[in-house]
CSV table of C-alpha atoms and ligand atoms in Angstrom, one decimal:
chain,number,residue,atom,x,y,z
A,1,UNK,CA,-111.1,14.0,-17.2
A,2,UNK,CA,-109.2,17.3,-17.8
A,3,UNK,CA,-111.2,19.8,-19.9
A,4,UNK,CA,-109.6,20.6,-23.0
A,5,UNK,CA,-107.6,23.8,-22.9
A,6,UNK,CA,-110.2,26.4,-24.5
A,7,UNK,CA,-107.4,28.0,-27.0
A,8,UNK,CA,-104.3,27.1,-28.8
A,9,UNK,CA,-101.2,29.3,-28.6
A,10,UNK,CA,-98.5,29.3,-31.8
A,11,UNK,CA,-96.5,31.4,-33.3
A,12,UNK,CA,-95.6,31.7,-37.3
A,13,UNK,CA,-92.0,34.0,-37.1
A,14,UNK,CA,-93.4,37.5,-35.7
A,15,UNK,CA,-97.0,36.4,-35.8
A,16,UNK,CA,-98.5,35.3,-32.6
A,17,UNK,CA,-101.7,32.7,-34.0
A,18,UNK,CA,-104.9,32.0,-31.2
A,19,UNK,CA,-107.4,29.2,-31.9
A,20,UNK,CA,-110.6,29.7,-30.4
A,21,UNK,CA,-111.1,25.5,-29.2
A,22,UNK,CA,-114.5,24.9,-27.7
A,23,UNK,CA,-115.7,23.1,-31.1
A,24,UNK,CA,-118.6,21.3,-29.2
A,25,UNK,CA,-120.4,24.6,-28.8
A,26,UNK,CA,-119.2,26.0,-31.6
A,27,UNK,CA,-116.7,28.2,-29.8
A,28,UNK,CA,-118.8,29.8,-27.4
A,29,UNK,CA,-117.6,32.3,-25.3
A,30,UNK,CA,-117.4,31.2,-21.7
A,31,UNK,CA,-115.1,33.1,-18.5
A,32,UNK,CA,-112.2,30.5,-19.1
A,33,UNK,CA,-112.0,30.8,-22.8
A,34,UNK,CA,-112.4,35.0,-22.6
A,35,UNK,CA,-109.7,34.3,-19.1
A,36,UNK,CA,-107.0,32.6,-21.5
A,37,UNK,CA,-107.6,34.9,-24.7
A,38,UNK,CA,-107.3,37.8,-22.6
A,39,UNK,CA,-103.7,36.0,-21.1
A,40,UNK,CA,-102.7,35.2,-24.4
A,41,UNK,CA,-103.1,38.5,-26.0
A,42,UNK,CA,-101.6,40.2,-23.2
A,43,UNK,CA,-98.3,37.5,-23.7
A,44,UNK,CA,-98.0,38.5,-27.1
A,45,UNK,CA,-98.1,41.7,-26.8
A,46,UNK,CA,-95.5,42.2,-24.5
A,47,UNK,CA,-93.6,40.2,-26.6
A,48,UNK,CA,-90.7,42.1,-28.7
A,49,UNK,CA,-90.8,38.9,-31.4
A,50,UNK,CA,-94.2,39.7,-32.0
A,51,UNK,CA,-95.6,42.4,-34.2
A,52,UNK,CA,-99.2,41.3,-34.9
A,53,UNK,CA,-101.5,38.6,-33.2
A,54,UNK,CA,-104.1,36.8,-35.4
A,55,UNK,CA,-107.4,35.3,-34.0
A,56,UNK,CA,-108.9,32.4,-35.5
A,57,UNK,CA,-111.5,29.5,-34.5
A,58,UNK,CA,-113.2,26.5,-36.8
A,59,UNK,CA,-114.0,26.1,-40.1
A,60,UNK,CA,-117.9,25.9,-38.8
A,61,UNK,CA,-117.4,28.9,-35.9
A,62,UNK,CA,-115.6,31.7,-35.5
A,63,UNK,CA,-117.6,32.1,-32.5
A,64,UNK,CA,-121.4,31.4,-32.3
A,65,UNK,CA,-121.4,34.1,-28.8
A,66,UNK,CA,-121.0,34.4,-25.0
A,67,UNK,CA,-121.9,31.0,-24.0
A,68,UNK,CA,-125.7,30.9,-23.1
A,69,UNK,CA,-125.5,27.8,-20.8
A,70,UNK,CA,-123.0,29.7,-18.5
A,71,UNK,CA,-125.5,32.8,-18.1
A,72,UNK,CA,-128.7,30.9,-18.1
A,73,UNK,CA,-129.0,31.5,-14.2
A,74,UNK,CA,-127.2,34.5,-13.3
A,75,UNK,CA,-128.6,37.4,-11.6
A,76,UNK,CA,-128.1,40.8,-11.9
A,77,UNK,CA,-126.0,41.0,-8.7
A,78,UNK,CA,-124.0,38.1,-10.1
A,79,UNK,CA,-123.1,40.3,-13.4
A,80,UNK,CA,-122.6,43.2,-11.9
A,81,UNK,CA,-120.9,42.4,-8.8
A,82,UNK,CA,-118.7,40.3,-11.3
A,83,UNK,CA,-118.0,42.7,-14.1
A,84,UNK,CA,-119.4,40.2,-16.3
A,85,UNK,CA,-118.0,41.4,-20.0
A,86,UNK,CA,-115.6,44.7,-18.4
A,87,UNK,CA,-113.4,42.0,-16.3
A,88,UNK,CA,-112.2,39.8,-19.0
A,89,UNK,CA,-113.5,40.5,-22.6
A,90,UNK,CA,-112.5,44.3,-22.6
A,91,UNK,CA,-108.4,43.2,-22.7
A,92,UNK,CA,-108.4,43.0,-26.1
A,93,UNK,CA,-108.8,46.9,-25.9
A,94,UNK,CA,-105.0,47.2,-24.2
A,95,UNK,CA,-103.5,45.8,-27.1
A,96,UNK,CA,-101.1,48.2,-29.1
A,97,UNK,CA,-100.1,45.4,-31.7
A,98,UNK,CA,-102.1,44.8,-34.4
A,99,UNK,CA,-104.8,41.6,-34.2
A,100,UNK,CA,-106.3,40.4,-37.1
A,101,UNK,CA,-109.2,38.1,-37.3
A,102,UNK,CA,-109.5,35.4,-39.8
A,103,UNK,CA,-113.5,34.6,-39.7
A,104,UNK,CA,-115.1,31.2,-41.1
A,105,UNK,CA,-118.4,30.0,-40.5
A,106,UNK,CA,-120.8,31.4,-37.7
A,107,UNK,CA,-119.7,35.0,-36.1
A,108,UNK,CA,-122.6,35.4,-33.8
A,109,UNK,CA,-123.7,37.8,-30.9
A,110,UNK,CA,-120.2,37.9,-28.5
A,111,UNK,CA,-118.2,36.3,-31.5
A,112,UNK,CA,-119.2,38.9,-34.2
A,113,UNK,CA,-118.6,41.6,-31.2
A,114,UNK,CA,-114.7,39.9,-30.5
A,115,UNK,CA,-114.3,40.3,-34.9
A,116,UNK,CA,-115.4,43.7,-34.2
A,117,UNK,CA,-113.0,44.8,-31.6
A,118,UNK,CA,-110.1,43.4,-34.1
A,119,UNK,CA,-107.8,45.8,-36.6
A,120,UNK,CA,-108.7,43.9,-39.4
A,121,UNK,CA,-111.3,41.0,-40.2
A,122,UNK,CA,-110.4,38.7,-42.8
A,123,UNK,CA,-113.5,36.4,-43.7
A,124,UNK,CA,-113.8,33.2,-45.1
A,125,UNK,CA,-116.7,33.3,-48.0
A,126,UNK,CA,-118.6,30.3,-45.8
A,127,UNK,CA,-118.6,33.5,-42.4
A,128,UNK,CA,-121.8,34.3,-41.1
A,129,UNK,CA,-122.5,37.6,-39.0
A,130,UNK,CA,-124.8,38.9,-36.5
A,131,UNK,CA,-125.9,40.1,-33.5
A,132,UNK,CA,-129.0,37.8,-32.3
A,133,UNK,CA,-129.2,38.4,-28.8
A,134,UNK,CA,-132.7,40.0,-29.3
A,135,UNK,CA,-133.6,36.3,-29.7
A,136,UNK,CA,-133.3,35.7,-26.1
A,137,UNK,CA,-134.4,38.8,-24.7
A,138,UNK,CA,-131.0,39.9,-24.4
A,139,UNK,CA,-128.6,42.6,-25.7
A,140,UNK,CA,-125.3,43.1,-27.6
A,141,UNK,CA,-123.4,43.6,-24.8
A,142,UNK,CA,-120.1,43.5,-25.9
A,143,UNK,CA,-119.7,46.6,-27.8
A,144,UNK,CA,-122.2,45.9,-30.6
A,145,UNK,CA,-124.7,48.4,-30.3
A,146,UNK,CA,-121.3,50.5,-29.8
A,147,UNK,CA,-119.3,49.2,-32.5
A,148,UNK,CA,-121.4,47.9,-35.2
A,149,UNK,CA,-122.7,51.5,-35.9
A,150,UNK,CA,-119.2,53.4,-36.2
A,151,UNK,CA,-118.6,50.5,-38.5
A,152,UNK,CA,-121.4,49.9,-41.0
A,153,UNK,CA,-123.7,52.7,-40.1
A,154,UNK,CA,-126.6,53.4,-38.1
A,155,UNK,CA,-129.4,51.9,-40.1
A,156,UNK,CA,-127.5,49.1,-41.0
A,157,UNK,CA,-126.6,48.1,-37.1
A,158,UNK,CA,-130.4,48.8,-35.9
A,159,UNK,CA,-131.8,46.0,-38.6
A,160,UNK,CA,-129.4,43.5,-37.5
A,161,UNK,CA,-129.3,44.2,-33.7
A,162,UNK,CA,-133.2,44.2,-33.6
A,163,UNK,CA,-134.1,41.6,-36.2
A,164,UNK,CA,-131.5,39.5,-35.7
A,165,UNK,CA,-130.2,39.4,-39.1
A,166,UNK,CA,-127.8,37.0,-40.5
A,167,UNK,CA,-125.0,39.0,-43.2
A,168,UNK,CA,-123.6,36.6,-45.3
A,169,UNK,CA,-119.8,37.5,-46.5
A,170,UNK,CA,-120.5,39.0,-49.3
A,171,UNK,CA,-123.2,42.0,-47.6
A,172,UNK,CA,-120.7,42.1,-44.8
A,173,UNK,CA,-118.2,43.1,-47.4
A,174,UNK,CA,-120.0,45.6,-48.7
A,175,UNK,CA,-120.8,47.0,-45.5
A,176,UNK,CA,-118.0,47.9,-44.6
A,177,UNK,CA,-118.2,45.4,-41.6
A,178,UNK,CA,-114.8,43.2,-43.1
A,179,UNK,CA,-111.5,44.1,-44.5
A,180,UNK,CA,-111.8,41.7,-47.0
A,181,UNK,CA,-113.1,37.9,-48.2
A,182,UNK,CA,-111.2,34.7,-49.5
A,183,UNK,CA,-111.9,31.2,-50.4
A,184,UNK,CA,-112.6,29.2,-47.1
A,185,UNK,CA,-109.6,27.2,-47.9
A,186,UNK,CA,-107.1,29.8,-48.2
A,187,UNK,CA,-108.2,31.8,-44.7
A,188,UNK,CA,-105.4,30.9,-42.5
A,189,UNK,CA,-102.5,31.1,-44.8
A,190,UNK,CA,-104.2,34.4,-46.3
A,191,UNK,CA,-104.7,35.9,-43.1
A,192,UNK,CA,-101.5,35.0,-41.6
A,193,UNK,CA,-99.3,36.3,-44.4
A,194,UNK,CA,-101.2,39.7,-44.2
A,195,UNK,CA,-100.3,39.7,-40.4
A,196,UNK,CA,-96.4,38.8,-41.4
A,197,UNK,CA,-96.6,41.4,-44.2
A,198,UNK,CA,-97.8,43.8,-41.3
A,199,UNK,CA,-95.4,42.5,-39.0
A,200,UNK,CA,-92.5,43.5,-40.9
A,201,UNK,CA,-92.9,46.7,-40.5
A,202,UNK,CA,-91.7,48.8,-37.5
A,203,UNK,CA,-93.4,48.1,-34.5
A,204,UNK,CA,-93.7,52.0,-32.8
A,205,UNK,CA,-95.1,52.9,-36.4
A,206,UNK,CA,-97.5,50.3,-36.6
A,207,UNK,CA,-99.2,51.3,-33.0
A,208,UNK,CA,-98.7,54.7,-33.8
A,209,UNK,CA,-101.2,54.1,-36.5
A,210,UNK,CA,-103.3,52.1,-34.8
A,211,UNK,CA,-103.9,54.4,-31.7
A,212,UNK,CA,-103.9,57.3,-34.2
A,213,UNK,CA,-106.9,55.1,-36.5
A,214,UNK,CA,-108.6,54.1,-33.0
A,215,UNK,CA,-108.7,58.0,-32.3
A,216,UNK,CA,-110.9,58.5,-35.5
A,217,UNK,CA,-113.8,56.6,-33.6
A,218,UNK,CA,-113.4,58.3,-30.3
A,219,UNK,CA,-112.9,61.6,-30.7
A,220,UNK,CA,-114.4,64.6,-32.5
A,221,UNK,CA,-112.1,65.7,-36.5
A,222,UNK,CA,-110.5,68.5,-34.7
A,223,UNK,CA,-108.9,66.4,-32.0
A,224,UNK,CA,-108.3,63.4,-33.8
A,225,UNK,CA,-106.5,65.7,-36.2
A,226,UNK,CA,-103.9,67.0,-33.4
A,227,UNK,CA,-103.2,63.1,-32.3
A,228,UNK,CA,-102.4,62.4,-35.9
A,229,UNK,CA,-100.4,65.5,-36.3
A,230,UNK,CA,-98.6,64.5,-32.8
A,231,UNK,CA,-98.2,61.0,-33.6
A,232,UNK,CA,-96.7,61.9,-36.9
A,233,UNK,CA,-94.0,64.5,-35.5
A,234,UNK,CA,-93.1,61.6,-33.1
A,235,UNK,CA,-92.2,59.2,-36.2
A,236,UNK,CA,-89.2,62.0,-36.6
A,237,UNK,CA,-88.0,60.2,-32.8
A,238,UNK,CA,-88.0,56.4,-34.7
A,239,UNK,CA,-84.3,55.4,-35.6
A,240,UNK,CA,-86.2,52.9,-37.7
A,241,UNK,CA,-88.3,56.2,-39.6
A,242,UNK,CA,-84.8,57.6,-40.7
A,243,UNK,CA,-83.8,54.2,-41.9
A,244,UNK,CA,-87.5,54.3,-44.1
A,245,UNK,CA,-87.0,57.7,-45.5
A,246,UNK,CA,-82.8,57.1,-45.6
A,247,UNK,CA,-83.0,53.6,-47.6
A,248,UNK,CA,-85.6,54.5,-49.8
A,249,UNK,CA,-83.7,57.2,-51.1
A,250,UNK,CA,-80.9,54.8,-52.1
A,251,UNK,CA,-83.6,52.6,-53.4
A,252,UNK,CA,-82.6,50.0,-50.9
A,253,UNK,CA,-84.9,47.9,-48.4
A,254,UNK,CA,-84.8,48.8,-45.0
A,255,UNK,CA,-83.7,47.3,-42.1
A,256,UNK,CA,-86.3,47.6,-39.1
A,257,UNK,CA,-85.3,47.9,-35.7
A,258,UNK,CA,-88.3,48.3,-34.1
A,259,UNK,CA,-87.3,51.1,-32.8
B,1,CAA,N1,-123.6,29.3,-26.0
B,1,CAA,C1,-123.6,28.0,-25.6
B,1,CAA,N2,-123.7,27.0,-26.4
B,1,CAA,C2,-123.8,27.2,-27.7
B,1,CAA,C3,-123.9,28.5,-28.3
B,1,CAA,C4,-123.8,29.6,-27.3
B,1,CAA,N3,-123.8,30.9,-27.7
B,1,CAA,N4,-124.0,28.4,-29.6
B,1,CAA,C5,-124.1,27.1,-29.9
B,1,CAA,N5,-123.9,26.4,-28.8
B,1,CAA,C6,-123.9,24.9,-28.6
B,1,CAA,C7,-125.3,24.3,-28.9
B,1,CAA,O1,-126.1,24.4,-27.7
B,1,CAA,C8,-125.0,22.9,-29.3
B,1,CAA,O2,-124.7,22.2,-28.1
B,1,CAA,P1,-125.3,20.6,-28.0
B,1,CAA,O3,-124.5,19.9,-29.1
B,1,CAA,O4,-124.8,20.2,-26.7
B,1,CAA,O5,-126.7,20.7,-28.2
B,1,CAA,C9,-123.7,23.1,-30.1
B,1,CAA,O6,-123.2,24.3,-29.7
B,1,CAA,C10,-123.9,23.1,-31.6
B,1,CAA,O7,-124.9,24.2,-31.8
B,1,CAA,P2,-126.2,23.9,-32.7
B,1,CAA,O8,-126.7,22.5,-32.6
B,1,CAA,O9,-127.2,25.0,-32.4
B,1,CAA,O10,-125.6,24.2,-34.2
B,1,CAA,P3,-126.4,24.6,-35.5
B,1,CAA,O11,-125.4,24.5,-36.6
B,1,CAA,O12,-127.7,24.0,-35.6
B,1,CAA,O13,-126.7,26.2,-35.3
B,1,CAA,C11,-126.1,28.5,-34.6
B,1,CAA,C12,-125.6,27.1,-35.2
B,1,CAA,C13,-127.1,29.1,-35.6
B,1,CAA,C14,-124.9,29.4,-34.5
B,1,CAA,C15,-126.8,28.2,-33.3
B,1,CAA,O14,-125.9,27.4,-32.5
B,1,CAA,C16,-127.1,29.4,-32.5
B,1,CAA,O15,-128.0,30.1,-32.8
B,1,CAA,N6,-126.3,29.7,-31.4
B,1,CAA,C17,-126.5,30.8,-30.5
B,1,CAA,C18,-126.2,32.2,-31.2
B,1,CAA,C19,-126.5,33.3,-30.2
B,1,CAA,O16,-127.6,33.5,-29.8
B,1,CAA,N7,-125.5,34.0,-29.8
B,1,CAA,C20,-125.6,35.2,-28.9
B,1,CAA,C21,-125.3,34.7,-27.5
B,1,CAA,S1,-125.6,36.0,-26.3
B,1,CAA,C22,-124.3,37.0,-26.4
B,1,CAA,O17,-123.4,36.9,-27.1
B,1,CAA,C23,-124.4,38.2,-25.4
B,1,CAA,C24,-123.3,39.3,-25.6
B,1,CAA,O18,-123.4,40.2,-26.3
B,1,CAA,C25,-122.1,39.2,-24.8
């Protein structure tokens, strides 16, 4: 019997759509699902009809985390002479394009840390979030004890990473840890409207921003300051700024490029 193919590809115009498809375990996060995200991110951004990728899984899981039955066995040496998480989960980081994730349903340990390393997390009211790897003895380990701080604060990220705490939609709203919640039933078509809305724009602008926002977490004010500053004296290079500026002015809409 052939295993089901662990993701589904589409695209919606210059939206590139990814379906997390391991329903059985509730999406869980094994080497040939991470393997085929990883390709399929990579595809789309290299792309040129694509200007922003959306991740989605069920209506019951986003992702309930790295699968446990895979790494119920493995050794240290295994992990490390592997690059277990570095090797295949860490792609995501090359992306320039936008990537959106529309979360329903559970978002747990490796799944709330994939959300995470997204632009922009749309949930569904019904989402769940948290980082229960204390259950097993085990640790965030996908840039939650990294990520989940810069995002909802310190305090915040040390009760859920040591109690295992479960943030319903609503207190991940709040926090900080979302962009934004919507009716279950209106996730996809919500989310992937926001993604064409962001498509439309020009592409160079959009991972101009993104790089210059990503700086904001990895660099001290002062620096970050100088990328945005460089970043924005490189918009004056953008045929596609000039047609901004140009056919605002004449209180026209403009006519993107991409370039
Ligand atoms: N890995 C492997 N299989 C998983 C899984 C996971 N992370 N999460 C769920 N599954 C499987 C279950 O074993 C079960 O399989 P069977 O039907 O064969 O028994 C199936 O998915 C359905 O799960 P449940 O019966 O448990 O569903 P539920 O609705 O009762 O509970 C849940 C849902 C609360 C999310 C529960 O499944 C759960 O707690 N899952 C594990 C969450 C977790 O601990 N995640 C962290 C993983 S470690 C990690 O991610 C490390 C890292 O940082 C990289």
């Amino acid at each position: 019997m052939t295993p089901e193919h662990p993701i589904r590809v589409e695209t919606h115009g210059r939206v590139g759509l990814i379906t997390l498809n391991r329903p059985q375990q509730l999406n869980a996060l094994n080497d040939a699902l991470m393997d085929a995200l990883g390709a399929a991110l990579k595809s789309f951004d290299a792309d040129p009809g694509i200007g922003a990728i959306v991740i989605t899984g069920s209506d019951k899981a986003f992702a309930a985390g790295a699968d446990i039955a895979a790494m119920a066995d493995w050794s240290y040496m295994d992990v490390h002479l592997d690059n277990f998480i570095t090797r295949n989960w860490e792609t995501i980081r090359e992306i320039r394009k936008p990537v959106l994730a529309a979360v329903a349903g559970y978002a747990m340990g490796g799944g709330c840390e994939l959300a995470l390393a997204c632009d922009v997390i749309v949930a569904a009211e019904s989402a769940r979030f948290a980082l229960p790897e204390v259950q097993l003895a085990m640790l965030p380990g996908a840039g939650g004890t990294q990520r989940l701080p810069r995002a909802i604060g310190k305090a915040k990220a040390m009760d859920m990473c040591l109690s295992a705490r479960i943030l319903d939609a609503a207190e991940a709203d709040r926090y900080g840890l979302v962009s934004r919640v919507v009716p279950d039933a209106e996730l996809l078509e919500h989310t992937l409207a926001l993604a064409e809305r962001i498509a439309a724009f020009s592409l160079p602008a959009l991972m101009a921003i993104k790089e210059s926002v990503n700086r904001a977490w990895e660099s001290p004010l002062s620096e970050g300051i100088l990328f945005e500053r460089r970043a924005l004296h490189a918009r004056f290079a953008s045929s596609d700024a000039h047609e901004g500026m140009h056919a605002f002015l004449v209180k026209r809409k403009p006519e993107f490029q991409h370039r």
